[in-house]
Coordinates of C-alpha atoms and ligand atoms in Angstrom, one line a residue:
Chain K
M1 CA -32.1 19.1 -50.8
I2 CA -29.4 19.6 -48.1
L3 CA -30.3 16.6 -45.5
K4 CA -32.2 13.6 -46.1
V5 CA -33.0 11.0 -43.0
K6 CA -34.3 7.6 -43.9
D7 CA -35.3 5.0 -41.7
L8 CA -33.0 6.2 -38.8
H9 CA -33.2 4.2 -35.6
K10 CA -31.1 4.7 -32.4
I11 CA -30.9 2.0 -29.7
Y12 CA -29.0 3.0 -26.7
K13 CA -26.5 0.5 -24.9
N14 CA -29.3 0.4 -22.0
G15 CA -31.6 -1.0 -24.4
M16 CA -33.6 2.2 -24.8
H17 CA -35.0 2.6 -28.3
A18 CA -35.0 6.0 -28.8
L19 CA -35.7 6.6 -32.5
K20 CA -37.7 4.2 -34.3
G21 CA -37.7 4.7 -38.1
I22 CA -37.5 8.5 -38.6
N23 CA -37.9 9.8 -42.1
F24 CA -37.7 13.5 -43.3
E25 CA -36.1 15.7 -45.9
V26 CA -34.9 19.4 -45.3
E27 CA -34.5 21.7 -48.2
K28 CA -32.1 24.5 -48.5
G29 CA -32.7 27.6 -46.3
E30 CA -35.5 26.1 -44.2
F31 CA -36.0 26.7 -40.5
L32 CA -36.9 23.3 -39.3
V33 CA -38.2 23.1 -35.8
I34 CA -38.6 19.7 -33.9
I35 CA -41.0 19.6 -31.1
G36 CA -42.1 16.9 -28.6
L37 CA -41.9 16.1 -24.8
S38 CA -39.1 15.5 -22.9
G39 CA -37.7 12.2 -23.8
S40 CA -39.1 11.9 -27.2
G41 CA -36.0 11.7 -28.8
K42 CA -35.2 15.3 -30.1
S43 CA -31.6 15.6 -28.9
T44 CA -30.9 12.0 -29.9
L45 CA -32.0 12.9 -33.4
L46 CA -29.7 16.0 -33.7
R47 CA -26.8 14.0 -32.3
C48 CA -27.3 11.2 -35.0
I49 CA -27.5 14.0 -37.9
N50 CA -24.2 15.4 -37.1
R51 CA -22.7 11.8 -35.7
L52 CA -21.8 13.1 -32.2
I53 CA -23.6 9.7 -31.5
E54 CA -23.8 6.5 -34.0
P55 CA -27.4 5.7 -35.4
T56 CA -28.1 2.0 -35.0
A57 CA -29.6 1.6 -38.4
G58 CA -30.9 4.0 -41.3
T59 CA -29.0 6.4 -43.1
V60 CA -28.4 10.2 -43.0
E61 CA -27.6 12.0 -46.3
F62 CA -26.1 15.3 -46.1
L63 CA -25.6 17.4 -49.6
G64 CA -26.5 14.4 -51.4
K65 CA -23.8 12.2 -49.7
D66 CA -24.6 9.3 -47.4
I67 CA -22.7 10.1 -43.9
T68 CA -23.8 7.6 -41.8
H69 CA -20.5 5.5 -42.2
V70 CA -17.9 7.9 -42.8
T71 CA -14.9 7.9 -40.5
G72 CA -11.8 9.7 -39.4
E73 CA -10.8 12.7 -41.6
E74 CA -13.9 12.3 -43.8
L75 CA -16.1 12.4 -40.7
R76 CA -14.4 15.7 -39.4
K77 CA -14.8 17.2 -42.6
V78 CA -18.4 16.8 -42.5
K79 CA -18.7 17.9 -38.9
T80 CA -17.0 21.1 -39.9
Q81 CA -20.0 21.9 -42.2
I82 CA -22.4 21.5 -39.6
G83 CA -22.6 24.0 -36.7
M84 CA -24.3 23.0 -33.2
V85 CA -25.6 25.3 -30.5
F86 CA -26.6 23.7 -27.2
Q87 CA -28.9 24.2 -24.2
H88 CA -26.2 24.9 -21.8
F89 CA -24.2 26.9 -24.3
N90 CA -21.3 24.5 -23.6
L91 CA -18.6 27.3 -24.0
I92 CA -14.9 26.9 -22.3
K93 CA -15.6 28.7 -19.4
R94 CA -12.1 29.8 -18.3
H95 CA -11.1 31.1 -22.0
S96 CA -12.0 34.7 -23.4
V97 CA -15.1 35.1 -25.4
L98 CA -12.8 35.7 -28.7
K99 CA -11.1 32.1 -28.1
N100 CA -14.0 30.7 -27.8
V101 CA -15.4 31.9 -30.6
I102 CA -12.1 31.3 -32.7
S103 CA -12.5 27.5 -31.4
G104 CA -15.0 27.1 -33.8
K105 CA -12.6 27.1 -36.6
L106 CA -10.5 24.2 -35.0
G107 CA -11.6 21.6 -37.7
Q108 CA -9.9 23.7 -40.3
L109 CA -6.6 24.6 -38.4
K110 CA -3.3 23.0 -38.0
T111 CA -3.1 21.0 -34.9
F112 CA 0.3 22.7 -33.8
N113 CA -1.1 26.0 -34.7
S114 CA -4.2 25.9 -32.8
I115 CA -2.3 24.5 -29.7
I116 CA 0.5 27.3 -29.5
G117 CA -2.5 29.7 -30.1
N118 CA -0.8 31.0 -33.5
F119 CA -3.6 32.3 -35.4
S120 CA -3.7 34.6 -38.4
E121 CA -4.9 38.1 -38.6
E122 CA -7.8 37.1 -40.9
L123 CA -8.9 34.6 -38.4
Y124 CA -9.3 37.1 -35.5
E125 CA -11.0 39.5 -38.2
E126 CA -13.5 36.8 -39.0
A127 CA -14.0 36.1 -35.1
Y128 CA -14.8 40.0 -34.5
R129 CA -17.2 39.7 -37.5
S130 CA -19.0 36.7 -36.3
L131 CA -19.1 38.5 -32.8
D132 CA -20.6 41.8 -34.6
T133 CA -23.2 39.5 -36.2
V134 CA -24.6 38.4 -32.8
G135 CA -24.0 42.2 -31.5
I136 CA -21.5 41.5 -28.7
R137 CA -18.1 42.7 -30.2
E138 CA -17.5 44.7 -27.0
K139 CA -17.3 41.6 -24.7
A140 CA -14.6 40.0 -26.9
D141 CA -11.9 40.1 -24.3
E142 CA -14.0 38.9 -21.0
R143 CA -14.1 35.5 -19.8
A144 CA -16.9 33.5 -21.0
D145 CA -18.4 32.8 -17.7
S146 CA -18.8 36.4 -16.9
L147 CA -21.4 36.7 -19.5
S148 CA -25.1 36.4 -19.0
G149 CA -27.0 33.2 -20.3
G150 CA -28.3 34.9 -23.2
Q151 CA -24.9 36.6 -24.1
Q152 CA -23.3 33.1 -23.8
Q153 CA -25.5 31.5 -26.3
R154 CA -24.9 34.4 -28.8
V155 CA -21.2 33.6 -28.4
A156 CA -22.1 30.0 -28.9
I157 CA -23.8 31.1 -32.1
A158 CA -20.9 33.0 -32.9
R159 CA -18.5 30.2 -32.5
S160 CA -20.6 28.1 -34.9
L161 CA -20.8 30.9 -37.7
M162 CA -17.2 30.2 -37.7
Q163 CA -17.6 27.1 -39.4
S164 CA -19.5 28.9 -42.0
P165 CA -22.0 25.9 -41.7
K166 CA -24.3 24.8 -44.3
L167 CA -26.5 23.5 -41.7
L168 CA -27.0 24.7 -38.1
L169 CA -28.6 22.4 -35.5
A170 CA -29.7 23.9 -32.4
D171 CA -30.9 21.7 -29.4
E172 CA -33.2 23.5 -27.2
P173 CA -31.1 26.6 -27.5
V174 CA -33.3 28.9 -25.2
A175 CA -34.7 26.5 -22.8
S176 CA -32.5 28.0 -20.0
L177 CA -33.1 31.5 -20.8
D178 CA -36.1 33.5 -19.6
P179 CA -38.8 34.6 -22.3
A180 CA -37.5 37.9 -23.4
T181 CA -33.9 36.6 -23.7
S182 CA -35.3 33.7 -25.4
N183 CA -37.0 35.9 -28.4
S184 CA -33.9 37.8 -28.7
V185 CA -31.8 34.7 -29.2
M186 CA -34.3 33.3 -31.5
Q187 CA -33.8 36.5 -33.6
F188 CA -30.3 35.8 -34.1
F189 CA -30.9 32.2 -35.2
E190 CA -33.5 34.0 -37.7
K191 CA -30.8 36.5 -39.0
V192 CA -28.4 33.8 -39.8
N193 CA -31.0 31.7 -41.5
K194 CA -32.2 35.0 -43.6
E195 CA -28.7 36.6 -44.2
F196 CA -26.5 34.0 -44.8
G197 CA -29.2 31.2 -45.9
T198 CA -28.0 28.7 -43.5
T199 CA -30.4 25.9 -42.9
V200 CA -31.6 25.6 -39.3
I201 CA -32.8 22.8 -37.5
C202 CA -34.0 23.6 -34.1
N203 CA -35.5 21.8 -30.9
L204 CA -38.0 24.1 -29.1
H205 CA -40.5 23.7 -26.4
F206 CA -42.5 27.0 -26.7
L207 CA -45.2 26.9 -29.6
S208 CA -45.5 30.6 -29.6
L209 CA -41.7 30.5 -30.5
V210 CA -42.5 27.6 -33.0
R211 CA -45.1 29.7 -34.8
R212 CA -43.2 32.9 -34.7
Y213 CA -39.7 31.4 -36.4
A214 CA -40.5 27.9 -38.1
T215 CA -41.0 27.5 -41.8
R216 CA -41.9 23.9 -40.9
V217 CA -42.4 21.8 -37.9
I218 CA -42.0 18.3 -37.0
A219 CA -43.4 16.7 -33.9
L220 CA -41.9 13.5 -32.3
K221 CA -43.6 11.2 -29.8
A222 CA -41.5 8.2 -28.5
G223 CA -39.1 8.0 -31.1
E224 CA -41.6 8.4 -34.0
I225 CA -42.7 11.4 -36.2
I226 CA -46.5 12.4 -35.7
Y227 CA -46.9 15.4 -37.1
E228 CA -45.1 17.3 -40.0
G229 CA -46.2 20.6 -41.6
E230 CA -46.8 24.1 -41.2
P231 CA -46.6 25.6 -37.7
K232 CA -49.9 27.4 -38.2
K233 CA -51.8 24.1 -38.6
I234 CA -50.8 23.0 -35.0
D235 CA -54.6 23.4 -33.6
E236 CA -55.8 22.2 -30.4
E237 CA -56.3 18.9 -31.3
W238 CA -52.8 18.2 -32.6
F239 CA -51.5 19.8 -29.3
K240 CA -53.4 17.3 -27.4
T241 CA -51.7 14.4 -29.8
I242 CA -48.2 16.0 -29.3
Y243 CA -48.1 16.8 -25.7
G244 CA -51.0 14.5 -24.2
D245 CA -54.5 15.2 -23.0
E246 CA -53.4 17.0 -19.8
A247 CA -51.3 19.5 -21.5
E248 CA -52.3 23.3 -22.0
E249 CA -50.5 25.8 -24.0
V250 CA -48.4 28.4 -22.1
E251 CA -48.2 31.6 -23.9
I252 CA -44.9 33.3 -23.8
R253 CA -44.2 36.5 -25.6
Chain N
M1 CA -30.9 -4.1 -43.5
R2 CA -32.7 -5.2 -40.4
T3 CA -36.4 -4.9 -40.3
T4 CA -38.2 -2.6 -37.8
S5 CA -39.8 -5.5 -35.9
E6 CA -36.5 -7.2 -35.3
I7 CA -35.3 -4.1 -34.0
N8 CA -38.3 -3.7 -31.8
Q9 CA -37.7 -7.1 -30.3
S10 CA -34.1 -7.4 -29.8
P11 CA -33.8 -4.8 -26.9
L12 CA -36.1 -6.5 -24.7
D13 CA -34.6 -9.9 -25.5
I14 CA -31.2 -8.3 -24.6
I15 CA -32.5 -6.9 -21.4
R16 CA -33.9 -10.5 -20.3
Q17 CA -30.5 -12.2 -21.4
N18 CA -28.8 -9.7 -19.2
K19 CA -30.8 -10.4 -16.2
E20 CA -30.4 -14.1 -16.4
I21 CA -26.6 -13.9 -16.9
E22 CA -26.4 -11.4 -13.9
R23 CA -28.6 -13.9 -11.4
R24 CA -26.2 -16.6 -12.6
A25 CA -23.1 -14.8 -11.9
N26 CA -24.4 -13.4 -8.6
F27 CA -25.1 -17.0 -7.5
I28 CA -21.7 -18.1 -8.3
K29 CA -20.2 -15.3 -6.6
A30 CA -22.2 -15.9 -3.5
I31 CA -21.0 -19.5 -3.4
F32 CA -17.5 -18.2 -3.2
L33 CA -18.1 -15.4 -0.6
D34 CA -20.1 -17.7 1.5
I35 CA -17.1 -20.3 1.6
F36 CA -14.8 -17.3 2.4
F37 CA -16.9 -16.2 5.1
V38 CA -17.3 -19.6 6.7
F39 CA -13.6 -20.5 6.3
Y40 CA -12.8 -17.4 7.9
S41 CA -14.8 -18.0 10.8
V42 CA -13.5 -21.3 11.3
I43 CA -9.9 -20.5 10.8
V44 CA -10.4 -17.4 13.2
V45 CA -12.0 -19.6 15.9
Q46 CA -9.8 -22.4 15.8
R47 CA -6.1 -20.9 15.1
A48 CA -6.6 -17.4 16.7
I49 CA -9.1 -17.9 19.4
Y50 CA -8.9 -21.9 20.4
Y51 CA -5.0 -22.6 19.8
K52 CA -3.3 -19.2 20.4
F53 CA -5.5 -18.0 23.3
I54 CA -7.3 -20.6 25.0
L55 CA -4.4 -23.4 24.7
D56 CA -1.7 -20.9 24.4
L57 CA 0.0 -23.0 21.8
R58 CA 3.1 -21.5 20.1
D59 CA 3.2 -24.1 17.1
I60 CA -0.2 -25.3 15.6
P61 CA -0.3 -29.1 15.5
F62 CA -0.9 -30.7 12.0
S63 CA -3.3 -33.1 11.4
W64 CA -5.3 -34.8 8.8
G65 CA -8.5 -34.3 11.0
S66 CA -8.0 -30.7 11.4
I67 CA -7.6 -30.3 7.8
L68 CA -10.9 -32.2 7.4
L69 CA -12.3 -30.2 10.1
V70 CA -11.1 -26.8 8.8
F71 CA -11.4 -26.9 4.7
V72 CA -13.8 -29.7 3.8
I73 CA -16.8 -29.5 6.1
P74 CA -17.0 -26.1 6.1
A75 CA -17.0 -25.9 2.4
V76 CA -19.8 -28.5 2.1
V77 CA -21.7 -26.7 4.6
S78 CA -21.3 -23.1 3.1
V79 CA -22.1 -24.5 -0.4
C80 CA -25.2 -26.0 0.9
W81 CA -26.1 -22.8 2.7
T82 CA -25.5 -20.9 -0.3
F83 CA -28.0 -23.2 -2.2
T84 CA -31.0 -22.8 0.4
R85 CA -30.8 -19.1 -0.7
T86 CA -30.8 -18.1 2.9
S87 CA -27.0 -17.3 3.2
I88 CA -25.6 -14.0 4.0
S89 CA -23.9 -13.5 0.5
C90 CA -27.2 -14.4 -1.1
K91 CA -28.4 -11.3 0.8
L92 CA -25.4 -9.3 -0.1
F93 CA -26.1 -10.1 -4.0
G94 CA -29.8 -9.6 -3.8
I95 CA -30.7 -13.0 -4.7
A96 CA -31.7 -14.2 -1.2
K97 CA -35.4 -15.8 -0.3
D98 CA -37.1 -13.0 1.4
N99 CA -38.1 -15.0 4.6
K100 CA -37.5 -15.1 8.3
V101 CA -34.7 -17.7 8.2
T102 CA -32.8 -15.4 5.8
K103 CA -33.1 -12.5 8.1
W104 CA -32.2 -14.5 11.2
T105 CA -29.1 -16.1 9.6
V106 CA -27.8 -12.8 8.4
E107 CA -28.2 -10.9 11.6
I108 CA -26.5 -13.9 13.8
F109 CA -23.9 -14.7 11.4
G110 CA -23.2 -10.9 10.7
W111 CA -22.8 -10.2 14.6
F112 CA -20.8 -13.4 14.9
L113 CA -18.3 -12.4 12.2
L114 CA -18.0 -8.7 13.8
N115 CA -17.3 -10.3 17.0
I116 CA -14.8 -12.9 16.3
T117 CA -12.6 -10.2 14.1
F118 CA -12.6 -7.9 16.9
I119 CA -11.6 -10.7 19.3
A120 CA -9.0 -12.0 17.0
G121 CA -7.6 -8.4 16.0
W122 CA -7.1 -8.1 20.1
I123 CA -5.3 -11.2 20.6
I124 CA -3.0 -11.0 17.6
T125 CA -2.1 -7.4 18.4
K126 CA -1.6 -8.5 22.1
L127 CA -3.6 -5.4 23.2
S128 CA -2.6 -4.9 26.9
I129 CA -3.7 -2.2 29.0
V130 CA -1.4 -3.6 31.8
D131 CA 1.8 -2.9 29.6
L132 CA 0.6 0.4 28.8
F133 CA 0.4 1.7 32.2
S134 CA 2.9 -0.4 34.0
S135 CA 5.2 1.6 36.3
E136 CA 8.5 0.4 34.6
G137 CA 7.0 1.5 31.1
L138 CA 5.9 4.7 32.5
Q139 CA 9.3 5.5 33.9
G140 CA 11.0 4.8 30.6
A141 CA 8.6 7.0 28.6
E142 CA 9.0 9.9 31.1
R143 CA 12.9 9.7 30.8
L144 CA 12.2 9.9 26.9
F145 CA 10.0 12.6 26.8
S146 CA 12.2 14.7 29.2
S147 CA 15.0 14.5 27.3
L148 CA 12.8 15.0 23.8
F149 CA 11.7 18.3 25.5
R150 CA 15.4 19.4 26.1
P151 CA 16.7 19.5 22.7
E152 CA 20.4 19.6 21.9
F153 CA 21.2 22.6 19.8
G154 CA 24.7 21.7 19.2
I155 CA 23.7 19.5 16.0
F156 CA 21.6 22.5 14.6
D157 CA 23.8 23.0 11.6
D158 CA 23.7 19.4 10.5
A159 CA 20.1 19.1 11.3
L160 CA 19.2 22.2 9.0
F161 CA 21.4 20.9 6.5
A162 CA 19.7 17.4 6.6
M163 CA 16.2 19.1 6.7
I164 CA 17.1 21.2 3.5
E165 CA 17.8 18.0 1.9
T166 CA 14.8 16.3 2.6
I167 CA 12.8 19.4 1.3
Y168 CA 14.6 19.2 -1.8
I169 CA 14.2 15.4 -2.4
A170 CA 10.5 16.2 -2.0
L171 CA 10.6 19.1 -4.1
L172 CA 12.5 17.3 -7.0
A173 CA 10.4 14.4 -6.6
T174 CA 7.2 16.4 -7.0
L175 CA 8.6 18.5 -9.9
I176 CA 9.8 15.7 -12.1
S177 CA 6.7 13.7 -11.8
I178 CA 4.4 16.7 -13.2
P179 CA 5.1 16.3 -17.0
I180 CA 5.2 12.6 -16.6
T181 CA 2.0 12.2 -14.6
L182 CA 0.3 14.8 -16.9
L183 CA 0.9 12.6 -20.0
L184 CA 0.1 9.4 -17.9
S185 CA -3.4 11.0 -16.9
F186 CA -4.9 11.5 -20.3
F187 CA -4.2 7.9 -21.0
T188 CA -5.7 6.7 -18.0
A189 CA -8.8 8.6 -18.3
R190 CA -11.7 6.4 -19.0
N191 CA -14.0 9.0 -20.8
L192 CA -11.1 9.9 -23.1
M193 CA -9.8 6.4 -24.1
K194 CA -13.1 4.2 -24.1
S195 CA -14.1 5.0 -27.5
N196 CA -11.8 2.8 -29.3
K197 CA -10.8 -0.6 -28.7
I198 CA -7.0 -0.1 -29.1
T199 CA -7.0 2.8 -26.5
F200 CA -9.1 1.1 -24.2
V201 CA -6.7 -1.6 -23.8
I202 CA -4.0 0.9 -23.3
Y203 CA -5.9 2.3 -20.8
Y204 CA -6.5 -0.9 -19.0
V205 CA -3.0 -1.9 -18.9
L206 CA -1.8 1.4 -17.8
R207 CA -4.4 1.3 -15.0
V208 CA -3.4 -2.0 -13.8
F209 CA 0.2 -1.2 -13.9
L210 CA 0.0 2.1 -11.9
N211 CA -2.4 0.5 -9.4
F212 CA 0.3 -1.9 -8.6
I213 CA 3.0 0.7 -8.3
R214 CA 0.7 2.6 -6.1
S215 CA 0.0 -0.1 -3.9
I216 CA 3.4 -0.5 -3.1
E217 CA 4.3 1.9 -0.2
P218 CA 7.1 4.8 -0.8
L219 CA 8.8 3.1 2.4
I220 CA 9.1 -0.3 0.2
W221 CA 10.2 1.6 -3.0
A222 CA 12.9 3.4 -0.8
I223 CA 14.5 0.0 0.3
I224 CA 14.4 -1.3 -3.4
F225 CA 15.9 1.6 -4.6
S226 CA 18.6 1.8 -2.1
V227 CA 19.9 -1.3 -3.1
W228 CA 19.4 -0.5 -6.7
V229 CA 21.3 2.9 -6.9
G230 CA 22.9 2.8 -3.4
I231 CA 21.6 4.3 -0.1
G232 CA 21.2 8.1 -0.1
P233 CA 19.1 11.0 -1.3
F234 CA 18.9 9.9 -4.8
A235 CA 17.1 6.7 -3.9
G236 CA 15.0 8.7 -1.6
M237 CA 13.9 10.9 -4.6
I238 CA 13.6 8.1 -6.9
A239 CA 11.1 6.2 -4.6
L240 CA 8.9 9.1 -3.9
L241 CA 9.1 10.0 -7.7
V242 CA 7.8 6.6 -8.5
H243 CA 5.0 6.8 -6.0
T244 CA 4.1 10.4 -6.6
I245 CA 3.5 9.6 -10.4
A246 CA 1.7 6.4 -9.8
S247 CA -0.8 8.3 -7.0
N248 CA -1.5 11.5 -8.9
A249 CA -1.9 9.9 -12.2
K250 CA -4.8 8.4 -10.5
L251 CA -6.1 11.7 -9.1
Y252 CA -5.4 13.7 -12.4
S253 CA -7.3 10.9 -14.4
E254 CA -10.0 11.1 -11.9
A255 CA -10.4 14.9 -12.5
I256 CA -10.1 14.3 -16.2
E257 CA -13.2 11.7 -16.0
G258 CA -15.2 14.2 -13.9
I259 CA -15.1 17.2 -16.5
E260 CA -18.3 18.7 -17.8
E261 CA -18.9 16.6 -21.2
G262 CA -20.7 19.9 -22.9
P263 CA -17.6 21.5 -24.0
V264 CA -16.0 18.4 -25.3
E265 CA -19.3 17.6 -27.3
A266 CA -19.2 21.1 -28.5
I267 CA -15.8 21.3 -29.7
T268 CA -15.9 17.6 -31.3
A269 CA -18.9 18.8 -33.2
T270 CA -17.0 21.7 -34.6
G271 CA -15.0 18.9 -36.5
A272 CA -11.8 19.5 -34.2
N273 CA -9.5 16.5 -33.9
K274 CA -8.7 14.6 -30.8
V275 CA -5.6 16.5 -29.7
Q276 CA -7.4 19.8 -30.2
V277 CA -10.5 18.6 -28.2
V278 CA -8.2 17.8 -25.3
W279 CA -6.3 21.1 -25.5
Y280 CA -9.4 23.2 -25.9
A281 CA -12.1 21.5 -24.0
V282 CA -10.6 19.2 -21.4
V283 CA -7.3 21.1 -20.4
P284 CA -8.8 24.3 -19.1
Q285 CA -11.3 22.5 -16.8
I286 CA -8.5 20.6 -15.2
V287 CA -5.7 23.0 -14.6
L288 CA -6.8 24.4 -11.2
P289 CA -7.4 20.9 -9.7
F290 CA -4.0 19.8 -11.3
L291 CA -2.0 22.6 -9.7
S292 CA -4.0 22.0 -6.2
F293 CA -3.0 18.2 -6.3
T294 CA 0.3 18.7 -7.0
I295 CA 0.9 21.4 -4.3
Y296 CA -0.6 19.1 -1.9
R297 CA 1.4 16.2 -3.1
W298 CA 4.6 18.4 -2.3
D299 CA 3.4 18.6 1.2
I300 CA 2.8 15.0 1.4
N301 CA 6.2 14.1 0.0
V302 CA 7.8 16.3 2.6
R303 CA 6.5 14.3 5.3
M304 CA 7.4 11.0 3.3
A305 CA 10.6 12.2 2.6
T306 CA 11.4 12.2 6.5
I307 CA 9.8 8.7 6.8
I308 CA 12.1 7.2 3.7
G309 CA 15.1 8.7 5.3
L310 CA 14.5 6.0 8.0
V311 CA 15.5 3.5 5.7
G312 CA 18.3 5.2 4.1
G313 CA 16.7 7.6 1.7
G314 CA 18.7 10.3 3.1
G315 CA 18.0 13.7 4.5
I316 CA 16.7 14.3 8.1
G317 CA 15.3 10.7 8.5
T318 CA 18.6 9.2 8.1
M319 CA 19.9 11.5 10.8
L320 CA 17.1 10.6 13.1
M321 CA 17.6 7.2 12.7
Q322 CA 21.4 7.5 13.6
Y323 CA 20.8 9.1 17.0
Q324 CA 18.1 6.9 17.5
G325 CA 20.3 4.0 17.4
L326 CA 22.5 5.6 19.6
A327 CA 20.0 6.3 22.2
R328 CA 21.0 10.0 22.4
W329 CA 17.2 11.5 22.8
H330 CA 18.3 15.1 23.4
E331 CA 19.4 15.2 19.6
V332 CA 16.6 13.1 18.6
G333 CA 14.5 15.9 20.2
L334 CA 15.7 18.6 18.3
I335 CA 15.5 16.4 15.4
V336 CA 11.7 15.7 16.0
L337 CA 11.1 19.5 16.7
M338 CA 12.5 20.7 13.2
I339 CA 10.5 18.0 11.5
A340 CA 7.3 19.2 13.4
L341 CA 8.0 22.5 12.6
V342 CA 8.8 22.2 8.9
V343 CA 5.6 19.7 8.3
W344 CA 3.2 22.3 10.1
V345 CA 4.8 25.1 7.8
M346 CA 4.5 23.3 4.6
D347 CA 0.8 22.0 5.8
Y348 CA 0.0 25.5 6.5
V349 CA 1.3 27.0 3.3
S350 CA 0.2 24.4 0.9
A351 CA -3.5 25.0 2.2
K352 CA -3.3 28.6 1.8
I353 CA -1.8 28.3 -1.8
R354 CA -4.7 25.8 -2.6
E355 CA -7.1 28.2 -1.4
A356 CA -6.0 31.1 -3.2
I357 CA -6.1 29.4 -6.6
Y358 CA -9.5 28.3 -6.1
Ligands
ATP401 N1 -26.9 8.1 -23.4 C1 -28.3 7.6 -23.3 N2 -28.3 6.3 -23.0 C2 -29.3 5.6 -22.5 N3 -30.4 6.3 -22.9 C3 -30.5 7.7 -23.3 C4 -29.3 8.5 -23.6 N4 -29.6 9.4 -24.0 C5 -31.1 9.7 -23.9 N5 -31.8 8.5 -23.8 C6 -32.9 8.2 -23.4 O1 -33.5 8.3 -24.7 C7 -34.8 9.0 -25.0 C8 -34.7 10.1 -25.7 O2 -33.8 11.0 -25.1 P1 -33.6 12.6 -25.7 O3 -32.6 13.1 -24.9 O4 -33.3 12.4 -27.4 O5 -35.0 13.3 -25.6 P2 -35.3 14.4 -25.8 O6 -36.5 14.8 -26.7 O7 -34.3 15.6 -26.2 O8 -35.9 15.0 -24.6 P3 -35.6 16.6 -23.7 O9 -36.6 17.4 -24.0 O10 -35.5 16.3 -22.2 O11 -34.2 17.0 -23.9 C9 -35.1 9.2 -23.5 O12 -35.8 8.3 -23.0 C10 -33.7 9.1 -22.9 O13 -34.0 8.7 -21.5
MG402 MG1 -33.0 17.0 -25.2

């Protein structure tokens, strides 16, 4: 088991109770997808897992170790093992693609070397290999913000691959991309999952993507898990429970 | 571990408590603000309008009666007013009763405050259209302007040298300020410092300190430093430097506070340490604004350096002072001309550079 979340609560400073006792486990090699309406707490959950924000109560176990209260150097060690990809890519716009990819390795580099930009040959090679994995080696020297959205997200995936992550978190990675590009970006997550055996936890909005890529699904509603199981079993009725009676499924291919 | 129900209740309680605390705090603030408003209007009406203007007194008489009139009665009246929840401050803090009386008092008292402020301002600055257009005054002005427009080129060499001194004072102050400001700006950026109690205290102390320094005009700093290190260009440079650091640190740190959080989050998530996060996710986002502020500041500093010269900060300002003291208006004319030219060129160049880097 790679991840175990127990009775997790998150209350924001303004009193918003975003997570209300979340329990689930993730096995190594799974492709877990989290679905739910906007505001149901999907992003909050992912950020609690890699401690970008602090859970209010409950525990997160990663590789059999309770990481809920680790701090400092130890916390950074944990973070280096968990990759994260965001909806808005979050690349450094003015840096080259290559430098963006290399920045995924910062947690394992000496501060001084990373600041003067003294990187080893092997590191450059590793960065090029990551770019190969997502198929955009030829863009290495271009400025990150000159790339299209889909390409930028692939760079972001390459950046997280530099961490050789045990676990890859993705917060709506295709929500600002068009349907065709969405599919191609999702294929890279699938590739990472299958080829490197990296466990993936991904927030998604489109059920067609969920059915295609997920090995298991968790549905959140108002901070609670209301469904957990195989993607195939989400029928009309479940769909209405998750997204409300008004909702209707939109098909994207 | 807390139970779910405890967690479920506490947020609501916290919100309710916060509301109550806020309401009380607002009420206390309203009391003080009302007292201020009433004192202000009584003092303005009594001192500026009644004594100075109507009675035209030079020295204001002291009497216990007037103390009672000015302080005690207004204080009592204003506190009562606040308690009725119809006062202007209650309205400002959103705790006023929503009725006609409130609307009425707010409107009338608001107008009253505005008008007496204007009238008192008029009286205090002795606005006088008559003086501005008196024939004697106009003649003086004419004499002065006609000399200004016939500048004396005999002192051109001296003036040029003084001008260069001024530009260098400004340049040096700007250049030296850059590394110091850079360092300070990271420690005064809220988003970088708020996460931890110790850093937050550093942030707070630095902010207050810099605000204090910035609130003192460069002119005053020049006076202070000309006493400290002696009259001359060095005093002027130090004065500008101090003020530049304080104001640019604020601009820089605001630029840092306005950056996109996304890249910061992404780099933090890779397990990078704080220094790496700043270098990789913050710095690239602020290079351009920093450069732009700094160039703009050099432009401002050239203008300030001239002014500072007037109080002994060296350069063209000091020279202007000397000739002005001797009433040699032709020489003054040349100096003013040169200042205008340099300021205009600096303005133009700095605008062009700033356009180019964006
Ligand atoms: N920093 C914050 N401070 C206060 N409340 C927050 C904060 N971040 C999120 N919330 C609130 O917590 C709830 C859950 O937010 P979250 O971002 O996790 O939802 P989400 O499922 O990711 O939604 P979306 O699909 O819109 O991204 C929302 O009601 C949101 O308003
Ligand atoms: Mg979200």
